[in-house]
Amino acid sequence: GLSPAPPAAWGAEEYADFVRPVLADMDRPVLVGHSFGGRVAIHLAAAAGTDLRGLVLTGVPLLRPAAAGRARPKLAFRVGRRLHRSGLIGAERMESLRQRYGSADYRAATGVMRQVLVRLVNESYEPQLCRVRCPVLLVWGEHDSAVPLDVARRAQGLLPDATLRVVDGSGHLLDRGLSEQIRTDVVDLLAR
């Protein structure tokens, strides 16, 4: 949070490029990424080949939710957006609609960071998932409403070597604690 904003609206790939030099000095690390950090980690893992011992991902929006689980913006927002694009309502009114209907993350973001957020929520990582060559542990909250469990199940199907562990009763922040099985899985990755 103390780092300066990027010079442009970076996606996960640009953030991975920014972080990659840190990995150069490490001997086969295990990367751990939660949510946004997992977006960056999946790019790093896809490029690293077997130079990683493993990857642990939690609550990462790796794929867009299935159409049935995808929430559309409210009708009032969609109408406002169309009117704004047509020049029929001004920027101030459009910002008011964004503040009313946007996510908490979107409402809190400003400037280039809002552009980064918009870019990231429209990214999907199928090609990167297929290129990961290290073992992957997916740890997901049973009730993750930010990134539904279905996303983890679909991502597991694209990863060559992945295990999915579900944290019962937990949400996006894994607030229920990790089971002994998950702890064992993480230790196994570290020991490889």
CSV table of C-alpha atoms in Angstrom, one decimal, residues 17-184:
chain,number,residue,atom,x,y,z
A,17,ASP,CA,7.2,-8.1,-14.6
A,18,PHE,CA,7.8,-5.6,-11.8
A,19,VAL,CA,8.1,-8.4,-9.2
A,20,ARG,CA,10.0,-10.9,-11.3
A,21,PRO,CA,13.6,-9.6,-10.5
A,22,VAL,CA,13.0,-10.4,-6.8
A,23,LEU,CA,12.5,-14.1,-7.7
A,24,ALA,CA,15.8,-14.2,-9.6
A,25,ASP,CA,17.7,-14.3,-6.3
A,26,MET,CA,15.6,-17.1,-4.8
A,27,ASP,CA,16.2,-20.8,-5.1
A,28,ARG,CA,12.9,-22.5,-6.2
A,29,PRO,CA,10.5,-20.6,-3.9
A,30,VAL,CA,6.9,-21.4,-3.2
A,31,LEU,CA,4.7,-18.5,-4.2
A,32,VAL,CA,1.6,-17.7,-2.2
A,33,GLY,CA,-1.0,-15.4,-3.7
A,34,HIS,CA,-4.4,-14.3,-2.3
A,35,SER,CA,-6.9,-12.5,-4.6
A,36,PHE,CA,-5.0,-9.8,-6.5
A,37,GLY,CA,-1.6,-11.3,-5.5
A,38,GLY,CA,-2.7,-14.6,-7.0
A,39,ARG,CA,-3.2,-12.9,-10.3
A,40,VAL,CA,0.4,-11.8,-10.3
A,41,ALA,CA,1.6,-15.2,-9.0
A,42,ILE,CA,-0.1,-17.1,-11.8
A,43,HIS,CA,1.8,-15.0,-14.4
A,44,LEU,CA,5.1,-15.6,-12.5
A,45,ALA,CA,4.4,-19.4,-12.2
A,46,ALA,CA,3.5,-19.7,-15.9
A,47,ALA,CA,6.8,-18.1,-16.9
A,48,ALA,CA,8.9,-19.9,-14.3
A,49,GLY,CA,8.5,-23.4,-15.6
A,50,THR,CA,10.0,-25.7,-13.0
A,51,ASP,CA,11.9,-23.0,-11.2
A,52,LEU,CA,9.2,-22.9,-8.5
A,53,ARG,CA,8.7,-25.6,-5.9
A,54,GLY,CA,5.0,-24.8,-5.8
A,55,LEU,CA,2.2,-22.3,-5.8
A,56,VAL,CA,-0.5,-21.7,-3.2
A,57,LEU,CA,-3.5,-19.7,-4.4
A,58,THR,CA,-6.4,-18.5,-2.3
A,59,GLY,CA,-9.5,-16.7,-3.5
A,60,VAL,CA,-8.0,-15.7,-6.8
A,61,PRO,CA,-10.2,-14.6,-9.7
A,62,LEU,CA,-8.4,-16.8,-12.2
A,63,LEU,CA,-11.4,-17.2,-14.5
A,64,ARG,CA,-14.5,-15.3,-15.0
A,65,PRO,CA,-17.4,-16.7,-13.1
A,66,ALA,CA,-19.7,-19.0,-15.2
A,67,ALA,CA,-22.5,-17.0,-16.9
A,68,ALA,CA,-25.0,-18.3,-14.4
A,69,GLY,CA,-23.0,-16.9,-11.5
A,70,ARG,CA,-22.0,-13.6,-13.0
A,71,ALA,CA,-23.7,-10.6,-11.6
A,72,ARG,CA,-24.7,-7.9,-14.1
A,73,PRO,CA,-24.6,-4.3,-13.1
A,74,LYS,CA,-27.9,-2.8,-11.9
A,75,LEU,CA,-30.2,-1.6,-14.7
A,76,ALA,CA,-29.9,2.0,-13.5
A,77,PHE,CA,-26.1,1.9,-13.8
A,78,ARG,CA,-26.2,0.3,-17.2
A,79,VAL,CA,-28.7,3.0,-18.4
A,80,GLY,CA,-26.6,5.7,-16.9
A,81,ARG,CA,-23.4,4.4,-18.5
A,82,ARG,CA,-25.1,4.3,-21.9
A,83,LEU,CA,-26.4,7.9,-21.4
A,84,HIS,CA,-22.9,9.0,-20.4
A,85,ARG,CA,-21.3,7.4,-23.4
A,86,SER,CA,-23.8,9.2,-25.6
A,87,GLY,CA,-23.0,12.5,-23.9
A,88,LEU,CA,-26.5,12.9,-22.3
A,89,ILE,CA,-25.3,12.9,-18.7
A,90,GLY,CA,-22.1,14.4,-17.4
A,91,ALA,CA,-19.1,13.1,-15.6
A,92,GLU,CA,-20.3,14.2,-12.2
A,93,ARG,CA,-23.6,12.3,-12.5
A,94,MET,CA,-21.8,9.2,-13.9
A,95,GLU,CA,-19.4,9.3,-10.9
A,96,SER,CA,-22.4,9.5,-8.6
A,97,LEU,CA,-23.7,6.3,-10.2
A,98,ARG,CA,-20.3,4.6,-9.9
A,99,GLN,CA,-20.3,5.5,-6.2
A,100,ARG,CA,-23.8,4.2,-5.7
A,101,TYR,CA,-23.5,0.9,-7.7
A,102,GLY,CA,-19.8,0.1,-7.8
A,103,SER,CA,-18.0,-2.4,-5.6
A,104,ALA,CA,-16.3,-1.2,-2.4
A,105,ASP,CA,-12.9,-1.6,-4.1
A,106,TYR,CA,-14.1,0.4,-7.1
A,107,ARG,CA,-15.5,3.2,-4.9
A,108,ALA,CA,-12.3,3.4,-3.0
A,109,ALA,CA,-10.0,3.5,-6.0
A,110,THR,CA,-9.2,6.8,-7.8
A,111,GLY,CA,-7.1,7.8,-10.8
A,112,VAL,CA,-4.9,5.2,-12.4
A,113,MET,CA,-5.7,2.7,-9.6
A,114,ARG,CA,-9.4,2.7,-10.7
A,115,GLN,CA,-8.2,2.0,-14.2
A,116,VAL,CA,-6.0,-0.8,-13.0
A,117,LEU,CA,-9.0,-2.3,-11.1
A,118,VAL,CA,-11.2,-2.1,-14.2
A,119,ARG,CA,-8.5,-3.8,-16.3
A,120,LEU,CA,-7.9,-6.5,-13.8
A,121,VAL,CA,-11.6,-7.5,-13.3
A,122,ASN,CA,-11.8,-8.0,-17.1
A,123,GLU,CA,-8.7,-10.4,-17.2
A,124,SER,CA,-8.9,-14.1,-17.3
A,125,TYR,CA,-5.9,-16.5,-17.0
A,126,GLU,CA,-6.7,-19.7,-19.0
A,127,PRO,CA,-3.4,-19.6,-21.0
A,128,GLN,CA,-1.3,-19.0,-17.9
A,129,LEU,CA,-3.0,-21.8,-15.9
A,130,CYS,CA,-2.2,-24.3,-18.7
A,131,ARG,CA,1.5,-23.3,-18.6
A,132,VAL,CA,2.1,-23.8,-14.9
A,133,ARG,CA,4.5,-26.7,-14.3
A,134,CYS,CA,4.8,-26.7,-10.6
A,135,PRO,CA,2.4,-28.2,-8.1
A,136,VAL,CA,-0.5,-25.9,-7.2
A,137,LEU,CA,-2.5,-25.9,-4.0
A,138,LEU,CA,-5.8,-24.1,-4.3
A,139,VAL,CA,-7.2,-23.1,-0.9
A,140,TRP,CA,-10.7,-21.7,-1.1
A,141,GLY,CA,-13.4,-20.5,1.3
A,142,GLU,CA,-16.5,-22.6,1.1
A,143,HIS,CA,-18.6,-19.4,1.0
A,144,ASP,CA,-16.3,-17.1,-0.9
A,145,SER,CA,-18.7,-14.6,-2.5
A,146,ALA,CA,-15.9,-12.5,-4.1
A,147,VAL,CA,-14.5,-15.5,-6.1
A,148,PRO,CA,-16.9,-18.5,-6.0
A,149,LEU,CA,-15.7,-22.0,-5.4
A,150,ASP,CA,-16.7,-22.9,-8.9
A,151,VAL,CA,-13.9,-20.7,-10.2
A,152,ALA,CA,-11.4,-22.8,-8.2
A,153,ARG,CA,-12.9,-26.1,-9.5
A,154,ARG,CA,-12.7,-24.9,-13.1
A,155,ALA,CA,-9.1,-23.6,-12.6
A,156,GLN,CA,-8.1,-27.0,-11.1
A,157,GLY,CA,-9.2,-28.6,-14.3
A,158,LEU,CA,-6.8,-26.4,-16.3
A,159,LEU,CA,-3.8,-26.9,-14.1
A,160,PRO,CA,-1.6,-29.9,-14.8
A,161,ASP,CA,-0.9,-30.7,-11.1
A,162,ALA,CA,-3.4,-29.1,-8.7
A,163,THR,CA,-5.1,-29.9,-5.4
A,164,LEU,CA,-8.1,-28.1,-4.2
A,165,ARG,CA,-8.8,-27.8,-0.5
A,166,VAL,CA,-12.0,-26.1,0.8
A,167,VAL,CA,-12.1,-24.2,4.1
A,168,ASP,CA,-15.4,-25.1,5.5
A,169,GLY,CA,-17.6,-22.2,6.6
A,170,SER,CA,-15.1,-19.6,5.4
A,171,GLY,CA,-15.4,-16.7,3.0
A,172,HIS,CA,-12.9,-14.9,0.8
A,173,LEU,CA,-10.5,-14.1,3.6
A,174,LEU,CA,-10.3,-17.7,4.9
A,175,ASP,CA,-11.5,-16.5,8.3
A,176,ARG,CA,-12.3,-19.9,9.7
A,177,GLY,CA,-8.8,-21.2,10.0
A,178,LEU,CA,-7.0,-23.9,8.0
A,179,SER,CA,-7.5,-27.6,8.6
A,180,GLU,CA,-4.7,-29.9,9.5
A,181,GLN,CA,-4.9,-31.3,5.9
A,182,ILE,CA,-4.3,-27.9,4.4
A,183,ARG,CA,-1.3,-27.2,6.7
A,184,THR,CA,0.1,-30.6,5.7
